[in-house]
Coordinates of C-alpha atoms in Angstrom, one line a residue:
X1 CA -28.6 31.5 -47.1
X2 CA -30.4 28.6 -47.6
X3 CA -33.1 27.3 -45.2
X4 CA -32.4 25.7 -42.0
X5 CA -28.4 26.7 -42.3
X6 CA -28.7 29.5 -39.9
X7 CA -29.9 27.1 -37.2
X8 CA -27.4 24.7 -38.2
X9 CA -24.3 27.9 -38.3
X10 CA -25.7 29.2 -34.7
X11 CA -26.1 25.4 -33.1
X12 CA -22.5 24.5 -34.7
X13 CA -20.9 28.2 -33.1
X14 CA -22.8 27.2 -29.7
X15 CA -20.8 23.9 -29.3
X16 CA -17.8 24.9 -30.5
X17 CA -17.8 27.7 -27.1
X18 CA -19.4 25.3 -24.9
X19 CA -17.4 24.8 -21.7
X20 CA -16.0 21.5 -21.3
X21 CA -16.8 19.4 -18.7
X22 CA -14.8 17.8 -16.1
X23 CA -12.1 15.4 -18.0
X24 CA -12.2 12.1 -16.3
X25 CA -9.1 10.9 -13.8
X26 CA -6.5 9.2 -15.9
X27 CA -6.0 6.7 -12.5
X28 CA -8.6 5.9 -9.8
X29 CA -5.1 5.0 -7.9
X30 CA -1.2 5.9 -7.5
X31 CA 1.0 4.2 -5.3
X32 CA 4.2 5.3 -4.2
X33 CA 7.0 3.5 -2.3
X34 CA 9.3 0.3 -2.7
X35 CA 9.3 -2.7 -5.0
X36 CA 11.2 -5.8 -4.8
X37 CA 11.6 -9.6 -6.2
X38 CA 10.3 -11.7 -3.3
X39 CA 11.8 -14.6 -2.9
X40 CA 9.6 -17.2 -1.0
X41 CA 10.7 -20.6 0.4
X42 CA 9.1 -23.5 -1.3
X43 CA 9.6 -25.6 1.2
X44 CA 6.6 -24.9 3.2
X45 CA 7.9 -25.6 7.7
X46 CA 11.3 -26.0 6.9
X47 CA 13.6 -24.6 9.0
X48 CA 15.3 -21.6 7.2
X49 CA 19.0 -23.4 6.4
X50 CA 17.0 -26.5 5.6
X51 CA 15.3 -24.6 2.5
X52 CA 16.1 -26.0 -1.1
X53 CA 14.6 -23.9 -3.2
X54 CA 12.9 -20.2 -3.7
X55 CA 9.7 -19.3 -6.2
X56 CA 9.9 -15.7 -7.4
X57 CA 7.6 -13.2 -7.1
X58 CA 6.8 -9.4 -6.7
X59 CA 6.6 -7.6 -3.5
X60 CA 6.9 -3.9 -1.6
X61 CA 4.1 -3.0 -0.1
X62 CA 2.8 0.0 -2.4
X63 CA 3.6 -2.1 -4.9
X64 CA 1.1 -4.7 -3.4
X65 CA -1.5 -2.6 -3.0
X66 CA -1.1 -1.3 -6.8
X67 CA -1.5 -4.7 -8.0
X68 CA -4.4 -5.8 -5.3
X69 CA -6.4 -2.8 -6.5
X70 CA -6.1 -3.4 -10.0
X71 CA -7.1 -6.9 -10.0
X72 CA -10.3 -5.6 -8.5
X73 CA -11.2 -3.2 -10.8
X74 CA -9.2 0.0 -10.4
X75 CA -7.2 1.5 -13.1
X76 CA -3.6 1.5 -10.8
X77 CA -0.3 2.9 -11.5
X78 CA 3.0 2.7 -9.3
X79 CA 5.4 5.3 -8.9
X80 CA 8.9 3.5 -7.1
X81 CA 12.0 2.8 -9.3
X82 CA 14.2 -0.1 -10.2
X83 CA 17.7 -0.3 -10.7
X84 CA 19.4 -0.9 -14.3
X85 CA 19.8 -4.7 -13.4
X86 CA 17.8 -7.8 -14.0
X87 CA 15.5 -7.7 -11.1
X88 CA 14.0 -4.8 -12.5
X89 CA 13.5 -6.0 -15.7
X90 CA 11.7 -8.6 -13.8
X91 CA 9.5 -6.1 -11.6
X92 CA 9.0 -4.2 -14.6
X93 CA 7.5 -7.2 -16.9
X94 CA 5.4 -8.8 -13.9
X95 CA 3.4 -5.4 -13.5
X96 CA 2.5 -5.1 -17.0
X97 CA 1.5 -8.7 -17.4
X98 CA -1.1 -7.6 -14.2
X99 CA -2.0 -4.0 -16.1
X100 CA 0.0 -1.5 -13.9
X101 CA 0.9 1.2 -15.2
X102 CA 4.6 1.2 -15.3
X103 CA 5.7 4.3 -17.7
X104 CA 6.7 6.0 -14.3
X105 CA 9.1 4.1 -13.1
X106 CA 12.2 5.6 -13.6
X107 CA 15.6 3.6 -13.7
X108 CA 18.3 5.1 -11.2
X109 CA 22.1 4.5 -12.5
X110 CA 24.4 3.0 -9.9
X111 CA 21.4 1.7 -7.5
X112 CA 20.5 -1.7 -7.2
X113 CA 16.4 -2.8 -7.1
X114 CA 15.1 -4.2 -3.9
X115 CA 15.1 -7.7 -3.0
X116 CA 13.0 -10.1 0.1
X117 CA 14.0 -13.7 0.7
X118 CA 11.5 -15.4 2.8
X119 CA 11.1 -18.5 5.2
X120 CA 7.4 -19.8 5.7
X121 CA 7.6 -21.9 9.0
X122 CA 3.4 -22.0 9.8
X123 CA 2.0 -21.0 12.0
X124 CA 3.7 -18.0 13.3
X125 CA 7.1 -18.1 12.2
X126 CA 8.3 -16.3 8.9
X127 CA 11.4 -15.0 9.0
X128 CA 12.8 -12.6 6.2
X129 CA 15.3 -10.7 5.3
X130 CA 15.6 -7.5 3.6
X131 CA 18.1 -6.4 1.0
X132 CA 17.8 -3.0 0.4
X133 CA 21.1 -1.3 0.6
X134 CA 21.7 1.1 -1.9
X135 CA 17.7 0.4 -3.4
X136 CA 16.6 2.5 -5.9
X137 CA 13.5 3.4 -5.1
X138 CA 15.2 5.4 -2.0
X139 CA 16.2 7.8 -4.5
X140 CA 12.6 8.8 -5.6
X141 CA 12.9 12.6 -6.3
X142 CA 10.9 15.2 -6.2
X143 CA 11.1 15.4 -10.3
X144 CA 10.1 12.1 -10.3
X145 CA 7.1 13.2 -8.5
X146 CA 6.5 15.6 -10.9
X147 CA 6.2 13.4 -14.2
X148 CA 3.0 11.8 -12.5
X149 CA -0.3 13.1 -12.7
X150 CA -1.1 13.4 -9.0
X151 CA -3.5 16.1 -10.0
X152 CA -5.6 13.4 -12.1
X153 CA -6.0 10.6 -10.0
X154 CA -9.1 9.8 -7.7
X155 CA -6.3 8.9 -4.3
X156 CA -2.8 8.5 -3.9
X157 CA -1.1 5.8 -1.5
X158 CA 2.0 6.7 0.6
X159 CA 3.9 4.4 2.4
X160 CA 6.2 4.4 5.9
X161 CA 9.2 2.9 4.6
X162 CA 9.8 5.9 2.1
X163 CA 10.3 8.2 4.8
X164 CA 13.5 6.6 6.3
X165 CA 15.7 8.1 3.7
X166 CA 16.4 11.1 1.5
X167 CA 15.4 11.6 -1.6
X168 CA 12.4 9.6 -1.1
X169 CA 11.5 11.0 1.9
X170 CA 10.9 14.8 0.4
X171 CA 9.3 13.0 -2.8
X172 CA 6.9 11.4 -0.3
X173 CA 6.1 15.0 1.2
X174 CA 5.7 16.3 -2.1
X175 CA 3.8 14.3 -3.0
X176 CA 1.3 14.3 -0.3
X177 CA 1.4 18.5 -0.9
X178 CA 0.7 17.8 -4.9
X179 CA -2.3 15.3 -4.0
X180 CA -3.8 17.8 -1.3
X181 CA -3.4 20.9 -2.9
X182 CA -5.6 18.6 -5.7
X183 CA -8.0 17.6 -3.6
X184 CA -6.8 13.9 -4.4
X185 CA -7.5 11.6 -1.5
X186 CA -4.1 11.0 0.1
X187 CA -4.0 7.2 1.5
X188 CA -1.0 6.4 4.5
X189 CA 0.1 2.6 4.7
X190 CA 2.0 3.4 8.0
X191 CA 4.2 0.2 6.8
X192 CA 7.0 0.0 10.1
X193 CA 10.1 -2.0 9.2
X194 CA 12.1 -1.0 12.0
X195 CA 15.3 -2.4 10.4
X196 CA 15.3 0.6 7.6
X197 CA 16.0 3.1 10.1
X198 CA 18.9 4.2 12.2
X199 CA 16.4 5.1 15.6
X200 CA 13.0 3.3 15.4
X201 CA 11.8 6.5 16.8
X202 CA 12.6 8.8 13.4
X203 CA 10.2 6.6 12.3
X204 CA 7.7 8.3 14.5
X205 CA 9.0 11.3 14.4
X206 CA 8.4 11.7 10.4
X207 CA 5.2 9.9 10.2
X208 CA 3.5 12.3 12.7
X209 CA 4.7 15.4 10.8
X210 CA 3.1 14.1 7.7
X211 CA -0.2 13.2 9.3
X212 CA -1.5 16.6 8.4
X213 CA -1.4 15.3 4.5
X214 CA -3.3 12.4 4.7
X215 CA -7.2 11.8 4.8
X216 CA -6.8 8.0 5.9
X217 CA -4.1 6.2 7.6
X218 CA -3.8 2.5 8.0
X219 CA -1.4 -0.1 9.8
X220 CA -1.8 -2.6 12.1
X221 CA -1.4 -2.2 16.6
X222 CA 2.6 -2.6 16.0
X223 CA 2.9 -0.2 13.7
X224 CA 0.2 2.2 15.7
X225 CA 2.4 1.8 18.6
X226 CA 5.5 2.4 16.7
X227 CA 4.4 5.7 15.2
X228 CA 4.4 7.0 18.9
X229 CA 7.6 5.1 20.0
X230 CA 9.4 6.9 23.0
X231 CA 11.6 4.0 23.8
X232 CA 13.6 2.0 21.6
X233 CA 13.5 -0.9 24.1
X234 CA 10.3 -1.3 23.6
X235 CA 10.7 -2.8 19.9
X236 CA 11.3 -6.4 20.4
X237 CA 12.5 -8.7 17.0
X238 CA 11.5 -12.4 16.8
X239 CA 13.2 -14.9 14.8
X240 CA 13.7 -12.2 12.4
X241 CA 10.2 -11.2 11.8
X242 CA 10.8 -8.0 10.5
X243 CA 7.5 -7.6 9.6
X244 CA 5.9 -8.6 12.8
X245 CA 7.7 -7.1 15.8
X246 CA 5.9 -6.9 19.2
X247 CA 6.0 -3.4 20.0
X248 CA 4.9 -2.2 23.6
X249 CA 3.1 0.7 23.9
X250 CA -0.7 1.9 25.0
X251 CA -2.9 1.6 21.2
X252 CA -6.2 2.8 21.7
X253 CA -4.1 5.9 23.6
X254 CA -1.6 5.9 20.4
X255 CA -4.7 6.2 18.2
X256 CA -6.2 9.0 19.5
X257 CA -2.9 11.0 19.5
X258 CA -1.9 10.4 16.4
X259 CA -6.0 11.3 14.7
X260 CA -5.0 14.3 16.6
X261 CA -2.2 15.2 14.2
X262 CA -5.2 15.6 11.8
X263 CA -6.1 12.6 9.4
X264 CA -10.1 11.9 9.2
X265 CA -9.6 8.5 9.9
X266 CA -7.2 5.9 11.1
X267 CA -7.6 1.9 9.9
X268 CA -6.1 -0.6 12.5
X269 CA -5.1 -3.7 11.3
X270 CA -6.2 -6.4 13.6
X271 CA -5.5 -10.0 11.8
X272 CA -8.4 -13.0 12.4
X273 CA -10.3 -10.5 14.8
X274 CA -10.7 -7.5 12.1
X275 CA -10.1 -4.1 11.7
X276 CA -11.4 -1.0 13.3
X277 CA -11.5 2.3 11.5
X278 CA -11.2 5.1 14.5
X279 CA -12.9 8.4 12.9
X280 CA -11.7 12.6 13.8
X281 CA -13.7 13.7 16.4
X282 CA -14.6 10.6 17.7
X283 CA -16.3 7.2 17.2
X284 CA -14.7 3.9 15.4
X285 CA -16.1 1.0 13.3
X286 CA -15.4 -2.3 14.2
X287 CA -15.5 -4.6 10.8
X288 CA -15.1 -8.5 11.9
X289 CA -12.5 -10.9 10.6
X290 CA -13.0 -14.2 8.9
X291 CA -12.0 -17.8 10.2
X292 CA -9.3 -19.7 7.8
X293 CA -6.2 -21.5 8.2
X294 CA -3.2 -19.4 7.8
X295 CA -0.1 -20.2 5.8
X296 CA 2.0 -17.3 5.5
X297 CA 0.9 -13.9 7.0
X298 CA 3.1 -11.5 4.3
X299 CA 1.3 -9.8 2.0
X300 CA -2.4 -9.7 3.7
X301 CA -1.9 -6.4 5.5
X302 CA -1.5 -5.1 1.4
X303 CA -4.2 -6.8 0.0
X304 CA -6.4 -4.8 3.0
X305 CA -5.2 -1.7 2.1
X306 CA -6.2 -2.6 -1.9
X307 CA -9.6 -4.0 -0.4
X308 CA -10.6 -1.2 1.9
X309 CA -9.5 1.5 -1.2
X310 CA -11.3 -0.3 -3.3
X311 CA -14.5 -0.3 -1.2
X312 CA -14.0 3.7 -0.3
X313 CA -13.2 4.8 -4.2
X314 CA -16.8 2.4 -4.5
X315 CA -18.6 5.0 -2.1
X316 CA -19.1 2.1 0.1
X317 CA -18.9 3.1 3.9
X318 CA -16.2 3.0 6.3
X319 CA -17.9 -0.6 7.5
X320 CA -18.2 -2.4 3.9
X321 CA -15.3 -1.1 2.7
X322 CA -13.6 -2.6 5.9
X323 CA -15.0 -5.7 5.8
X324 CA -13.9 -6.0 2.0
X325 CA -10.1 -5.6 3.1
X326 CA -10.9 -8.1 6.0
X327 CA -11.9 -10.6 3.2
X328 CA -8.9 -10.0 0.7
X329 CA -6.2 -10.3 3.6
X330 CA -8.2 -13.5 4.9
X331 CA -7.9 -15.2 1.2
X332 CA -3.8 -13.9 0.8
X333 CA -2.7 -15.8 4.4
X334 CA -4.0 -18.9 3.1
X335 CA -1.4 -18.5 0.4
X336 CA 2.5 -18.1 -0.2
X337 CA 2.6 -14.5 -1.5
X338 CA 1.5 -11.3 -1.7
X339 CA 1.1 -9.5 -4.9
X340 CA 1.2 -12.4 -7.1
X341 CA -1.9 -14.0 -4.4
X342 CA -4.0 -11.0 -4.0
X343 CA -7.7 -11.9 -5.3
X344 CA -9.9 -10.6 -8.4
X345 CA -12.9 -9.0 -7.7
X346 CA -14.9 -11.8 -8.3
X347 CA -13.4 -14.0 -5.7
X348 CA -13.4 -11.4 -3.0
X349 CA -17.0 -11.2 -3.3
X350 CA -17.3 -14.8 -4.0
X351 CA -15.5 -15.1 -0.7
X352 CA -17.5 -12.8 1.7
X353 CA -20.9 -14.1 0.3
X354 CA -19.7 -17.4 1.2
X355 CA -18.5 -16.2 4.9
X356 CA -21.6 -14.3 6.5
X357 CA -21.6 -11.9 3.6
X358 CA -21.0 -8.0 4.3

């Protein structure tokens, strides 16, 4: 043997049975839950049969959030399905151009994908209406769970709407077991729309018993309330805001019961005067709001949640990353939309150093 090949031989075998190291998530985040073509009146204070015409756009909350986070930084993919139909193909197209990952999404035969028409009457009326019977990504499955790598992502983001039907409501479960089981952070958009169920209190009733699965849950005083519901009287509709019902009900009280059920923190949603993250065992965060003119309030509560993940996948604390989804939601309600308005990094941070800073 010549000289030096023995150290080469030994230094080769050694690598060739060295351990490998920890492979690198394939996501930093998954969302799972609806998708839809928004359609938003572009005739801005007109009455709703006064409206002419309708811009198109993407919507559905995790869908939102999938999109929000990816435009500031995160590598994102969204599990929901479409329907074989045009709309999807629409949905479909508009998250690749933003660099979702789409290969997921699974087409269900004979369903039809989502669709939101909006009316944008500022300052607080938007009224909207939900087509959703019969949507596709209702019939989420547990199989469909499986085909995503839960187990390689850094968080996974559930959302309240999938609960109010089967199959989507035992993929949702599932999936929260997959992501624990993982030790993937498990991310609840408590997302209330109290015209997707038959009693506004199931709503409660299935949220509460998947508490135990999620680290952090986030909504806003309505939907706090909501999750606690014991009357249905107490849900009151508004020019059919959907979206924002008044819902009666004791919040700080609401909050503490439902931290009980066991997530380490719950987010509450406050509009122009913030967000407060409540903590397990007591204590809560108050992060302030920012000042600016709103035009339409859909979409902001989404571009939060993409803010505060974003801030919490950083290692920023429960304050920063707060006041980052203050100042995302702040820039989406002086626009018309939600996905398609939700800012890039650099303007989010553009935006807070220009408002008080963090």
């Amino acid at each position: 043997m010549k000289k030096g090949e023995g150290q080469r031989s030994r230094a080769k075998s050694a690598k060739s049975q060295r351990t490998p190291g920890p492979r690198p998530p394939t996501f930093d985040l998954i969302t799972i839950g609806r998708s839809s073509i928004d359609l938003y009146s572009n005739d801005v204070g007109a009455a709703f049969p006064d409206i002419t015409s309708f811009g198109a756009y993407i919507g559905g909350s995790p869908l939102n959030i999938a999109v929000g986070a990816r435009r500031l930084g995160l590598r994102t993919a969204l599990l929901t399905a479409v329907g074989p139909d045009k709309v999807g193909e629409f949905i479909l197209e508009r998250l690749r151009r933003e660099g979702v990952e789409t290969c997921y999404i699974p087409q269900k035969p004979g369903a039809r994908s989502s669709a939101v028409v909006l009316g944008i009457e500022p300052p607080d009326r938007f009224p909207i209406t939900f087509y959703r019977d019969n949507a596709a990504d209702t019939q989420l499955s547990i199989d469909d769970v499986l085909a995503v790598p839960i187990a390689a992502a850094r968080a996974v983001q559930l959302s309240g709407v999938a609960l109010a039907k089967e199959p989507s409501r035992s993929a949702t479960f599932f999936a929260a077991e997959q992501a624990k089981a993982a030790g993937v952070t498990v991310f609840l958009d408590l997302d209330f729309r109290a015209d997707q169920w038959h009693d506004p209190r199931a709503y409660g009733v299935q949220v509460r018993a998947l508490l135990p699965l999620v680290d952090v849950a986030f909504g806003t005083e309505e939907e706090v309330n909501a999750a606690m519901l014991r009357r249905p009287e107490d849900v009151v509709i508004r020019h059919s805001q959907v979206t924002a019902p008044e819902i009666r009900g004791d919040v700080e009280a609401n909050v503490r019961a439902l931290l009980a059920r066991g997530p380490g923190a719950l987010v509450v949603k406050r509009g122009a005067r913030g967000s407060d993250v409540y903590l397990q065992g007591g204590g809560a965060v108050h992060a302030p709001g920012f000042a600016v003119e709103v035009l339409s309030v859909l979409g902001a509560g989404d571009a939060f949640a993409a803010g505060f993940i974003y801030g919490r996948l950083q290692g920023w604390d429960w304050y920063t990353s707060a006041r980052m989804g203050n100042a995302c939601g702040a820039i989406v309600v002086t626009r018309i939309g939600c996905a398609d308005f939700t800012p890039y990094l650099e303007e989010a941070l553009a935006f807070v150093e220009a408002n008080g800073g963090f």
